[in-house]
Amino acid sequence: MKIFKIPLNAGALSKKKGLEKAPDKIVSHLKDFHLTEKGMLPLFDIKEVKVDNNNLEQSHAAIYNEIEKVSAFSILIGGDHSLTYPGFKAFAKNNPGGGIIVFDAHPDVQEKHEPPTHEDYLRVLIEEGTLDKKNIILVGVRNMSKEEKKFIDDNKIKNYSMREISFESLREVADSIMSVARHWSKVYISVDIDVLDPAFAPGTGYQEPGGMNTRQLLYLIHRLKMLRNIGMADVVEVNPDKDVNDITAKTGAKIVVELS
């Protein structure tokens, strides 16, 4: 399986220092996991995408050009969440009718920046017509602005907030997500590490209390892996400079292994 290391921090508006270190740090922990929990041996072909953290637009173009060539299931390791903009855009070109499942504490549909950042990449994908708003599922959101809530409500974007997840069983949530996503041509899974509670993932820039624990996230990933149309995934927003004993980086590596 192909892994693309993307040491991007230019798409983070603040708290960016250290994000560029995450791909190497996460990859260094892949060896800690001998098999997936299903008992499979994970084998990785690792490549780094060259980015310029002084030029976000150029970096997005470099990511797009690399991912556009990909046909087999691959995982992108960031880096800030803006990499999902070129990543999904390239994915969508090769997979018309595809959709995205985003695990994130925030919906990332702020007012648009140019080029797109980690705060608004999802909104830009929708408004430019790359992504059908019916083909989006947000999971784990627990902090958003009034304007973001209005955008989500107005566009009827499916949003399994942490409040909703806490009221329902994980099995019900997984069943509901899968019942929608199985009808897409292909599925892109994006995991922002801040979907986890800071107790389980302290090494990220925008910690939000009241998040998932690691086992809950892995359960949902294991369920989604049962879909036959998973096409690509990314793991983003790990910041080794803010980490404690590498727990967040190692969790990022665990997520990569279980997605593989």
Short mmCIF file of C-alpha atoms in Angstrom, two decimals:
data_model
loop_
_atom_site.label_atom_id
_atom_site.label_comp_id
_atom_site.label_asym_id
_atom_site.label_seq_id
_atom_site.Cartn_x
_atom_site.Cartn_y
_atom_site.Cartn_z
CA MET A 1 0.00 0.00 0.00
CA LYS A 2 1.21 3.48 -0.88
CA ILE A 3 1.81 6.09 1.81
CA PHE A 4 2.44 9.72 0.91
CA LYS A 5 4.22 11.81 3.53
CA ILE A 6 3.12 15.43 3.19
CA PRO A 7 5.02 17.73 5.62
CA LEU A 8 2.69 20.68 5.09
CA ASN A 9 2.11 23.43 7.65
CA ALA A 10 1.39 26.39 5.35
CA GLY A 11 -2.37 25.76 5.43
CA ALA A 12 -2.60 26.22 9.19
CA LEU A 13 -3.48 29.80 10.11
CA SER A 14 -1.78 29.59 13.51
CA LYS A 15 -0.16 26.99 15.77
CA LYS A 16 1.55 25.62 12.68
CA LYS A 17 5.12 25.06 13.87
CA GLY A 18 5.73 21.33 14.24
CA LEU A 19 3.05 20.06 11.87
CA GLU A 20 5.70 19.51 9.21
CA LYS A 21 7.44 16.99 11.49
CA ALA A 22 4.42 14.70 11.81
CA PRO A 23 4.81 12.51 8.70
CA ASP A 24 8.31 11.36 9.65
CA LYS A 25 7.33 10.91 13.29
CA ILE A 26 4.21 8.89 12.45
CA VAL A 27 6.06 6.73 9.93
CA SER A 28 8.77 6.05 12.52
CA HIS A 29 6.11 4.40 14.70
CA LEU A 30 4.62 2.16 12.01
CA LYS A 31 7.17 -0.49 12.95
CA ASP A 32 5.67 -0.62 16.45
CA PHE A 33 2.69 -2.53 15.03
CA HIS A 34 3.55 -5.98 13.68
CA LEU A 35 0.06 -6.85 12.41
CA THR A 36 -3.27 -5.10 12.07
CA GLU A 37 -5.88 -6.08 14.65
CA LYS A 38 -7.42 -8.24 11.94
CA GLY A 39 -4.15 -10.17 11.79
CA MET A 40 -2.90 -8.80 8.47
CA LEU A 41 0.70 -7.82 7.80
CA PRO A 42 0.82 -4.15 6.80
CA LEU A 43 3.23 -3.48 3.94
CA PHE A 44 3.98 0.10 2.94
CA ASP A 45 5.56 1.82 -0.04
CA ILE A 46 6.43 5.26 1.31
CA LYS A 47 6.99 8.40 -0.74
CA GLU A 48 7.33 12.05 0.29
CA VAL A 49 5.59 14.83 -1.59
CA LYS A 50 7.83 17.89 -1.78
CA VAL A 51 6.02 20.97 -0.51
CA ASP A 52 7.05 24.59 0.07
CA ASN A 53 5.72 25.86 3.37
CA ASN A 54 6.24 29.42 2.19
CA ASN A 55 3.88 28.87 -0.75
CA LEU A 56 0.58 27.13 0.00
CA GLU A 57 -0.81 27.37 -3.53
CA GLN A 58 2.31 25.77 -5.00
CA SER A 59 2.24 23.07 -2.32
CA HIS A 60 -1.38 22.24 -3.07
CA ALA A 61 -0.50 21.94 -6.76
CA ALA A 62 2.36 19.55 -5.95
CA ILE A 63 0.04 17.38 -3.85
CA TYR A 64 -2.65 17.35 -6.54
CA ASN A 65 -0.17 16.40 -9.27
CA GLU A 66 1.14 13.49 -7.20
CA ILE A 67 -2.21 12.13 -6.03
CA GLU A 68 -3.82 12.45 -9.45
CA LYS A 69 -1.57 9.60 -10.63
CA VAL A 70 -2.83 7.24 -7.92
CA SER A 71 -5.32 4.47 -8.71
CA ALA A 72 -4.84 2.05 -5.78
CA PHE A 73 -5.83 2.69 -2.16
CA SER A 74 -3.36 5.09 -0.56
CA ILE A 75 -2.97 7.04 2.68
CA LEU A 76 -1.76 10.63 2.93
CA ILE A 77 -0.01 11.59 6.16
CA GLY A 78 0.12 15.28 7.06
CA GLY A 79 0.64 17.89 7.83
CA ASP A 80 -2.23 20.30 8.20
CA HIS A 81 -5.79 19.56 7.10
CA SER A 82 -5.64 21.81 4.05
CA LEU A 83 -3.89 18.93 2.24
CA THR A 84 -7.31 17.28 1.97
CA TYR A 85 -8.27 20.00 -0.53
CA PRO A 86 -5.83 18.92 -3.28
CA GLY A 87 -5.97 15.31 -2.09
CA PHE A 88 -9.72 15.00 -2.49
CA LYS A 89 -9.74 17.11 -5.64
CA ALA A 90 -7.35 14.65 -7.32
CA PHE A 91 -9.33 11.72 -5.90
CA ALA A 92 -12.59 13.19 -7.25
CA LYS A 93 -11.14 13.61 -10.73
CA ASN A 94 -10.44 9.88 -10.84
CA ASN A 95 -13.63 8.91 -8.99
CA PRO A 96 -16.66 10.97 -10.09
CA GLY A 97 -19.49 10.60 -7.61
CA GLY A 98 -17.11 9.98 -4.72
CA GLY A 99 -17.72 11.24 -1.21
CA ILE A 100 -15.86 12.01 1.99
CA ILE A 101 -16.19 10.95 5.63
CA VAL A 102 -14.41 13.43 7.88
CA PHE A 103 -13.50 12.68 11.50
CA ASP A 104 -12.88 16.11 13.04
CA ALA A 105 -13.67 18.22 16.10
CA HIS A 106 -14.46 21.10 13.72
CA PRO A 107 -16.45 21.21 10.45
CA ASP A 108 -13.86 23.31 8.54
CA VAL A 109 -16.43 25.35 6.62
CA GLN A 110 -15.35 28.84 7.67
CA GLU A 111 -15.51 31.77 5.26
CA LYS A 112 -13.25 31.07 2.30
CA HIS A 113 -9.55 31.91 2.21
CA GLU A 114 -7.43 31.92 -0.92
CA PRO A 115 -5.88 29.42 -1.27
CA PRO A 116 -7.95 27.10 0.96
CA THR A 117 -6.69 26.50 4.51
CA HIS A 118 -7.39 23.93 7.19
CA GLU A 119 -10.37 26.07 8.31
CA ASP A 120 -12.30 26.17 5.04
CA TYR A 121 -11.07 23.46 2.64
CA LEU A 122 -14.37 21.55 2.87
CA ARG A 123 -16.46 24.62 2.08
CA VAL A 124 -14.29 25.39 -0.95
CA LEU A 125 -14.63 21.82 -2.27
CA ILE A 126 -18.42 22.18 -2.03
CA GLU A 127 -18.73 25.68 -3.47
CA GLU A 128 -16.42 25.06 -6.42
CA GLY A 129 -18.45 21.97 -7.34
CA THR A 130 -15.78 19.34 -6.67
CA LEU A 131 -17.78 17.72 -3.86
CA ASP A 132 -21.53 17.09 -3.77
CA LYS A 133 -22.83 18.25 -0.38
CA LYS A 134 -24.95 15.08 -0.23
CA ASN A 135 -21.72 13.06 -0.29
CA ILE A 136 -20.28 14.42 2.95
CA ILE A 137 -20.46 12.89 6.42
CA LEU A 138 -18.94 14.70 9.41
CA VAL A 139 -18.15 12.65 12.51
CA GLY A 140 -17.11 13.89 15.95
CA VAL A 141 -17.72 17.62 15.56
CA ARG A 142 -18.09 19.45 18.87
CA ASN A 143 -17.05 23.06 18.25
CA MET A 144 -18.15 25.33 15.42
CA SER A 145 -18.97 28.96 14.79
CA LYS A 146 -22.51 30.26 14.33
CA GLU A 147 -21.75 30.81 10.64
CA GLU A 148 -20.46 27.25 10.24
CA LYS A 149 -23.60 25.83 11.85
CA LYS A 150 -25.75 27.85 9.46
CA PHE A 151 -23.73 26.59 6.48
CA ILE A 152 -24.10 22.97 7.61
CA ASP A 153 -27.83 23.37 8.30
CA ASP A 154 -28.54 25.27 5.07
CA ASN A 155 -26.72 22.65 3.00
CA LYS A 156 -28.19 19.70 4.95
CA ILE A 157 -24.73 18.21 5.50
CA LYS A 158 -24.84 14.96 7.50
CA ASN A 159 -23.22 15.66 10.85
CA TYR A 160 -22.78 13.03 13.58
CA SER A 161 -21.73 15.38 16.38
CA MET A 162 -20.14 14.09 19.57
CA ARG A 163 -23.37 14.95 21.37
CA GLU A 164 -25.32 12.73 18.99
CA ILE A 165 -22.72 9.96 19.15
CA SER A 166 -22.89 10.00 22.96
CA PHE A 167 -26.69 9.53 22.81
CA GLU A 168 -26.57 6.64 20.33
CA SER A 169 -24.59 3.43 20.24
CA LEU A 170 -21.46 3.36 18.09
CA ARG A 171 -22.98 0.43 16.22
CA GLU A 172 -25.98 2.56 15.25
CA VAL A 173 -23.73 5.41 14.14
CA ALA A 174 -21.56 3.08 12.06
CA ASP A 175 -24.62 1.43 10.50
CA SER A 176 -26.05 4.81 9.57
CA ILE A 177 -22.80 6.10 8.05
CA MET A 178 -22.26 2.92 6.06
CA SER A 179 -25.83 2.88 4.76
CA VAL A 180 -25.10 6.20 3.05
CA ALA A 181 -21.46 5.80 2.04
CA ARG A 182 -21.90 2.41 0.37
CA HIS A 183 -23.86 4.15 -2.39
CA TRP A 184 -21.01 6.50 -3.33
CA SER A 185 -18.74 5.51 -6.20
CA LYS A 186 -15.71 5.72 -3.88
CA VAL A 187 -15.09 6.83 -0.29
CA TYR A 188 -12.34 9.13 0.98
CA ILE A 189 -11.76 8.99 4.75
CA SER A 190 -10.12 11.99 6.43
CA VAL A 191 -9.00 11.72 10.05
CA ASP A 192 -8.11 14.92 11.87
CA ILE A 193 -6.47 13.72 15.07
CA ASP A 194 -8.34 16.34 17.08
CA VAL A 195 -11.48 14.21 16.71
CA LEU A 196 -9.98 12.41 19.71
CA ASP A 197 -10.28 13.83 23.19
CA PRO A 198 -7.08 15.65 24.26
CA ALA A 199 -6.57 12.98 26.91
CA PHE A 200 -5.83 10.54 24.07
CA ALA A 201 -4.25 12.94 21.54
CA PRO A 202 -2.60 15.94 23.21
CA GLY A 203 -0.26 16.57 20.28
CA THR A 204 -2.44 18.77 18.12
CA GLY A 205 -2.97 22.50 17.74
CA TYR A 206 -6.69 22.85 18.38
CA GLN A 207 -7.62 20.58 21.27
CA GLU A 208 -11.32 20.24 22.05
CA PRO A 209 -12.57 18.51 25.22
CA GLY A 210 -15.33 15.95 25.01
CA GLY A 211 -14.00 13.96 22.07
CA MET A 212 -13.82 10.29 21.19
CA ASN A 213 -11.49 7.88 22.85
CA THR A 214 -9.08 5.93 20.67
CA ARG A 215 -11.07 2.69 20.87
CA GLN A 216 -14.24 4.41 19.62
CA LEU A 217 -12.40 5.84 16.62
CA LEU A 218 -10.80 2.50 15.80
CA TYR A 219 -14.20 0.77 16.00
CA LEU A 220 -15.62 3.17 13.43
CA ILE A 221 -12.57 2.76 11.19
CA HIS A 222 -12.82 -1.03 11.40
CA ARG A 223 -16.49 -0.86 10.45
CA LEU A 224 -15.84 1.49 7.53
CA LYS A 225 -13.09 -0.79 6.26
CA MET A 226 -15.82 -3.35 5.65
CA LEU A 227 -17.12 -1.16 2.83
CA ARG A 228 -15.95 -2.28 -0.59
CA ASN A 229 -15.57 1.22 -2.00
CA ILE A 230 -12.89 2.79 0.22
CA GLY A 231 -10.52 4.57 -2.15
CA MET A 232 -8.23 6.86 -0.16
CA ALA A 233 -7.58 8.18 3.35
CA ASP A 234 -5.57 10.78 5.18
CA VAL A 235 -4.40 11.40 8.75
CA VAL A 236 -3.73 15.03 9.61
CA GLU A 237 -3.05 17.67 12.28
CA VAL A 238 -0.65 15.66 14.46
CA ASN A 239 1.92 18.07 15.93
CA PRO A 240 4.96 16.39 17.50
CA ASP A 241 6.05 19.67 19.12
CA LYS A 242 2.91 19.59 21.27
CA ASP A 243 2.92 15.85 21.93
CA VAL A 244 3.45 14.03 25.22
CA ASN A 245 5.67 10.94 25.08
CA ASP A 246 4.82 10.50 21.37
CA ILE A 247 1.34 9.22 22.26
CA THR A 248 -0.39 11.23 19.51
CA ALA A 249 2.14 10.28 16.85
CA LYS A 250 1.91 6.63 17.85
CA THR A 251 -1.89 6.85 17.74
CA GLY A 252 -1.60 8.37 14.26
CA ALA A 253 0.54 5.40 13.23
CA LYS A 254 -2.01 2.99 14.72
CA ILE A 255 -4.75 4.66 12.66
CA VAL A 256 -2.65 4.33 9.50
CA VAL A 257 -2.04 0.64 10.20
CA GLU A 258 -5.73 -0.07 10.81
CA LEU A 259 -6.73 1.86 7.68
CA SER A 260 -4.26 -0.15 5.57
#
